[in-house]
């Protein structure tokens, strides 16, 4: 790994978790990161908090920095500086963007349009299936789906993207070698081992401290053209990501939830405040000017449907209907239909509108005609 002297000094500052705003202020005073290094420890030199001071002091030697760089190489962790041509343009244009990102995986994801899908760590079956269906539809359209590698909605998003063979980017609130939660280590490896990307602004060994995650969330939204809140409460990390998106001028979307359910609180609040409603991936693609999702190349999806699933599609040919209305028309208990409706959503053949009504997608119509 070849680094310029300026980059080595930025890595030194990053290893002590010195914030972008602090680095910008000091660089203005000392003439860049190398000037900060040169002035460190001298009378009138830069001042840092005690914890950062300890880390900076331990690494303030060429041999110590050589050892750190060698350790990054052994762990296959790469560096992306804000001045690099490959640094994500949308993120780099923001005030306070990370001056250094640690990454594992393929930077090809950064060449794709990116959309973030976020939400609760404790989703309902509906929230989980909607996250999976949206991630799959976006991936099929060539979009990279971004999330935070956490439990719940994040996990559903990344897993669905991997199953679809699509691009996904996970942003950590810890060092890349400290995945959070720990059981997602294999997920991180799958993403980084394929065409996906894992990013963090935090150095190796950085723990998943609570204050890291709001900073992490600004990166999730900063990378993306838009943020979709799938499910969760108003007071949640997902809402922090939404707030960051609004401040960054990004589009904000929400999946309508069932009134009275805890997970519907956040999305329905966003919709009341003017967020864009999402019932399927095509809604996101069209609103962001990315075009509708093309019909699946394998047009046999409907040939593999059960008789009941095909009857459901036929019943939705005229107008959107709720599960209860479908049950009445087909003479079935609406509760028995929910699993079948979930399967059709995952296949991208139906999507859910406001009021929990289902409608056929363009993919279903096109496959029916072909």
XYZ file of C-alpha atoms in Angstrom:
370
model
C 0.000 0.000 0.000
C 1.701 3.175 -1.184
C 0.661 6.355 0.607
C 1.868 9.917 0.196
C 3.173 11.689 3.278
C -0.071 13.668 3.487
C -2.106 10.455 3.350
C 0.027 8.823 6.034
C -0.664 11.802 8.294
C -4.395 11.618 7.591
C -4.307 7.921 8.486
C -2.540 8.864 11.738
C -5.320 11.318 12.600
C -8.022 8.835 11.620
C -6.499 6.145 13.820
C -7.240 8.434 16.786
C -10.791 9.136 15.494
C -10.142 12.862 14.987
C -13.343 14.228 13.410
C -13.468 15.770 9.919
C -14.367 19.201 11.294
C -11.429 19.115 13.722
C -9.018 18.023 10.979
C -10.277 20.758 8.645
C -9.781 23.414 11.323
C -6.281 22.190 12.227
C -5.252 21.806 8.585
C -6.158 25.442 8.021
C -3.891 26.437 10.892
C -0.920 24.159 10.185
C -1.079 23.875 6.411
C -2.447 20.361 6.023
C -2.234 16.994 7.760
C 1.535 16.823 7.402
C 1.800 20.214 9.073
C -0.270 18.876 11.979
C 2.128 15.905 12.281
C 5.175 18.169 12.217
C 3.750 20.552 14.845
C 2.516 17.770 17.137
C 4.155 17.814 20.552
C 5.865 21.172 20.048
C 5.080 24.343 22.013
C 1.966 25.882 20.473
C 1.228 22.641 18.631
C -2.231 21.181 18.050
C -4.318 20.150 21.062
C -6.419 16.987 21.239
C -8.699 15.284 23.797
C -6.866 12.960 26.236
C -8.063 9.713 24.644
C -7.041 10.880 21.166
C -3.758 12.173 22.539
C -2.891 8.692 23.751
C -3.470 7.119 20.327
C -1.685 9.909 18.443
C 1.354 9.719 20.711
C 1.669 5.946 20.267
C 1.620 6.263 16.479
C 3.742 9.406 16.125
C 6.741 7.580 14.687
C 7.438 6.344 11.182
C 7.927 2.759 12.329
C 4.613 2.735 14.182
C 2.786 3.986 11.087
C 4.567 1.399 8.920
C 3.298 -1.302 11.282
C -0.271 0.057 11.076
C -0.177 0.108 7.268
C 1.186 -3.441 7.206
C -1.624 -4.575 9.515
C -4.234 -3.032 7.209
C -2.692 -4.911 4.293
C -2.754 -8.222 6.160
C -6.447 -7.759 6.876
C -7.219 -6.730 3.267
C -8.575 -3.401 4.458
C -8.101 -0.606 1.925
C -8.149 3.179 2.226
C -10.162 5.736 0.294
C -9.226 9.384 0.855
C -11.553 12.261 0.121
C -9.155 13.573 -2.520
C -9.143 10.233 -4.396
C -10.888 10.101 -7.768
C -12.756 6.976 -6.642
C -14.209 8.631 -3.534
C -18.036 8.731 -3.881
C -18.875 12.088 -5.434
C -22.216 12.584 -3.682
C -20.673 12.005 -0.277
C -17.590 14.086 -1.013
C -19.674 17.148 -1.828
C -21.070 17.301 1.712
C -19.673 19.395 4.535
C -18.088 17.166 7.146
C -17.638 14.200 4.793
C -15.086 11.658 6.091
C -11.552 12.526 5.023
C -10.768 8.797 5.048
C -12.905 5.699 4.535
C -11.738 2.182 5.304
C -13.205 -0.398 2.947
C -13.266 -4.055 2.005
C -14.750 -5.371 -1.214
C -15.301 -3.870 -4.635
C -15.488 -0.146 -5.379
C -17.636 -0.989 -8.405
C -20.636 -0.467 -6.110
C -19.793 3.248 -6.016
C -20.282 3.471 -9.772
C -23.926 2.430 -9.418
C -26.866 4.592 -8.389
C -27.294 3.982 -4.656
C -30.450 3.845 -2.532
C -30.521 3.300 1.241
C -33.036 1.008 2.937
C -33.216 1.413 6.721
C -35.473 0.487 9.616
C -35.954 -1.293 12.898
C -33.809 -4.089 14.315
C -37.009 -5.903 15.304
C -39.173 -5.959 12.181
C -42.519 -7.624 11.682
C -42.873 -10.293 9.004
C -44.428 -7.598 6.783
C -41.493 -5.213 7.301
C -38.953 -7.938 6.639
C -40.654 -9.086 3.447
C -41.056 -5.514 2.169
C -37.353 -4.854 2.799
C -36.434 -8.005 0.908
C -38.777 -7.253 -1.996
C -37.538 -3.669 -2.338
C -33.884 -4.712 -2.185
C -34.429 -7.391 -4.789
C -36.287 -5.067 -7.147
C -33.653 -2.334 -6.864
C -30.820 -4.811 -7.433
C -32.525 -6.183 -10.531
C -32.563 -2.633 -11.877
C -28.809 -2.279 -11.317
C -29.071 -0.143 -8.175
C -26.723 -0.671 -5.222
C -28.706 -0.954 -1.992
C -27.100 0.609 1.079
C -27.762 -0.265 4.706
C -26.028 -0.533 8.075
C -25.236 -4.255 8.527
C -27.366 -4.331 11.698
C -30.066 -6.808 12.696
C -33.602 -6.684 11.339
C -34.294 -4.579 8.268
C -30.582 -4.104 7.489
C -30.013 -7.856 7.516
C -33.023 -8.494 5.267
C -31.770 -5.875 2.789
C -28.224 -7.228 2.525
C -29.291 -10.877 2.380
C -31.855 -10.202 -0.335
C -29.293 -8.287 -2.395
C -26.806 -11.150 -2.110
C -29.472 -13.689 -3.107
C -30.325 -11.556 -6.143
C -26.666 -11.363 -7.150
C -26.842 -7.577 -6.870
C -24.721 -4.802 -5.451
C -24.970 -3.904 -1.785
C -22.939 -1.601 0.464
C -22.839 -1.907 4.252
C -21.685 0.983 6.427
C -20.368 0.143 9.894
C -20.323 2.178 13.085
C -17.161 0.345 14.160
C -13.876 -0.815 12.705
C -14.153 -3.196 9.761
C -12.569 -5.922 11.885
C -15.203 -5.402 14.611
C -18.534 -6.141 12.893
C -21.628 -5.296 14.883
C -23.451 -7.413 15.772
C -20.699 -10.034 15.993
C -22.872 -12.735 14.410
C -22.872 -10.752 11.153
C -19.179 -11.438 10.565
C -20.046 -14.043 7.922
C -22.443 -11.578 6.258
C -19.675 -8.970 6.098
C -17.349 -11.513 4.515
C -19.946 -12.497 1.906
C -20.470 -8.863 0.933
C -16.766 -8.002 0.839
C -15.896 -11.289 -0.890
C -18.153 -10.622 -3.868
C -19.183 -7.496 -5.752
C -20.388 -5.743 -2.592
C -18.665 -3.177 -0.415
C -18.190 -2.677 3.336
C -17.270 0.835 4.519
C -16.387 2.564 7.770
C -14.857 5.874 8.747
C -13.616 4.255 11.953
C -10.148 2.692 12.310
C -9.304 -0.922 13.012
C -10.393 -2.118 16.457
C -12.864 0.769 16.932
C -15.750 -0.529 19.045
C -19.446 0.001 18.153
C -19.971 2.854 20.609
C -23.439 4.464 20.689
C -22.262 7.872 19.427
C -20.668 6.266 16.358
C -23.994 5.354 14.796
C -25.441 8.832 14.133
C -22.161 9.607 12.333
C -22.435 6.300 10.457
C -25.982 7.173 9.409
C -24.915 10.406 7.702
C -22.668 8.293 5.465
C -25.518 5.906 4.595
C -27.680 8.818 3.446
C -24.750 10.742 1.949
C -23.907 7.876 -0.400
C -27.490 7.562 -1.597
C -29.852 9.292 -3.997
C -32.656 8.562 -1.570
C -33.427 6.896 1.758
C -36.329 4.476 2.264
C -37.626 4.011 5.814
C -39.198 0.569 5.793
C -40.429 0.090 9.358
C -39.690 1.371 12.861
C -40.514 3.863 15.587
C -40.133 7.624 15.392
C -37.307 7.584 17.931
C -34.865 5.303 16.145
C -31.619 5.211 14.224
C -33.570 5.008 10.984
C -35.173 8.378 11.673
C -31.709 9.823 12.343
C -30.744 8.620 8.865
C -33.895 10.234 7.443
C -33.056 13.524 9.167
C -29.533 13.364 7.739
C -30.981 12.704 4.286
C -33.239 15.745 4.519
C -30.349 17.984 5.586
C -28.300 16.645 2.670
C -31.048 17.276 0.123
C -31.765 13.602 -0.518
C -35.174 12.160 -1.374
C -36.990 10.454 1.505
C -39.403 7.544 1.063
C -41.448 5.424 3.456
C -43.350 2.143 3.271
C -46.867 2.652 4.691
C -47.539 0.575 7.769
C -50.622 -0.793 9.469
C -52.078 1.790 11.861
C -51.624 0.746 15.474
C -48.500 -1.334 14.913
C -45.343 -0.017 16.592
C -43.292 -0.364 13.425
C -45.744 1.766 11.454
C -45.123 4.804 13.647
C -42.001 6.034 11.842
C -43.040 5.475 8.209
C -46.526 6.927 8.706
C -45.015 9.995 10.410
C -42.691 10.485 7.434
C -45.609 10.205 5.015
C -47.616 12.775 6.985
C -44.647 15.123 6.733
C -44.563 14.831 2.950
C -42.318 11.820 2.346
C -42.824 9.802 -0.823
C -44.901 6.640 -0.519
C -43.306 3.332 -1.536
C -45.233 0.179 -2.327
C -42.713 -1.508 -4.615
C -39.268 -0.942 -6.120
C -40.756 0.652 -9.234
C -42.013 3.575 -7.114
C -38.454 4.371 -6.045
C -36.971 3.903 -9.503
C -39.527 6.153 -11.156
C -39.339 8.904 -8.508
C -35.536 9.008 -8.724
C -35.586 9.098 -12.524
C -33.959 5.683 -12.809
C -36.812 4.269 -14.890
C -39.133 1.384 -14.040
C -37.629 -1.974 -13.233
C -37.358 -4.060 -16.412
C -39.374 -7.268 -16.560
C -37.448 -10.289 -15.298
C -35.630 -12.126 -18.082
C -36.943 -15.420 -16.747
C -40.591 -15.100 -17.575
C -41.394 -18.440 -15.987
C -42.165 -16.943 -12.564
C -45.890 -17.191 -13.142
C -45.597 -20.700 -14.573
C -44.247 -21.798 -11.153
C -47.102 -20.259 -9.189
C -49.553 -22.333 -7.209
C -53.186 -22.349 -8.269
C -54.091 -20.091 -5.346
C -51.335 -17.600 -6.195
C -52.553 -17.410 -9.795
C -56.141 -16.871 -8.594
C -54.900 -14.009 -6.413
C -53.202 -12.378 -9.405
C -56.342 -12.784 -11.500
C -58.449 -11.222 -8.737
C -56.111 -8.202 -8.661
C -56.300 -7.697 -12.433
C -59.158 -5.190 -12.151
C -58.347 -3.161 -9.025
C -56.241 -3.159 -5.843
C -57.797 -5.144 -2.992
C -57.091 -5.767 0.679
C -56.453 -9.241 2.063
C -59.951 -9.207 3.567
C -61.536 -8.263 0.232
C -59.522 -10.951 -1.551
C -60.688 -13.488 1.007
C -64.310 -12.545 0.439
C -64.022 -12.764 -3.352
C -62.219 -16.098 -3.294
C -64.197 -17.551 -0.412
C -61.106 -17.988 1.774
C -60.016 -16.835 5.222
C -57.947 -13.672 4.676
C -55.423 -14.844 7.278
C -54.635 -17.871 5.093
C -53.822 -15.569 2.175
C -51.101 -13.527 3.872
C -48.315 -16.045 3.294
C -49.232 -16.342 -0.385
C -49.396 -12.567 -0.744
C -45.954 -12.293 0.877
C -44.559 -14.752 -1.666
C -46.035 -12.771 -4.561
C -44.480 -9.595 -3.124
C -41.059 -11.221 -2.941
C -41.429 -12.339 -6.562
C -42.175 -8.734 -7.488
C -45.568 -9.656 -8.959
C -47.634 -7.588 -6.515
C -46.917 -4.631 -4.241
C -48.666 -3.039 -1.312
C -50.377 0.346 -1.503
C -51.592 2.645 1.259
C -54.368 1.108 3.330
C -52.700 -2.320 3.013
C -54.253 -2.916 -0.393
C -52.434 -5.041 -2.952
C -52.020 -4.387 -6.665
C -50.301 -6.179 -9.513
C -46.976 -4.745 -10.668
C -45.861 -3.976 -14.190
C -43.727 -7.114 -14.036
C -46.827 -9.256 -13.481
C -48.693 -7.576 -16.325
C -45.761 -7.871 -18.751
C -45.162 -11.525 -17.907
C -48.862 -12.255 -18.375
C -48.751 -10.753 -21.869
C -45.542 -12.507 -22.947
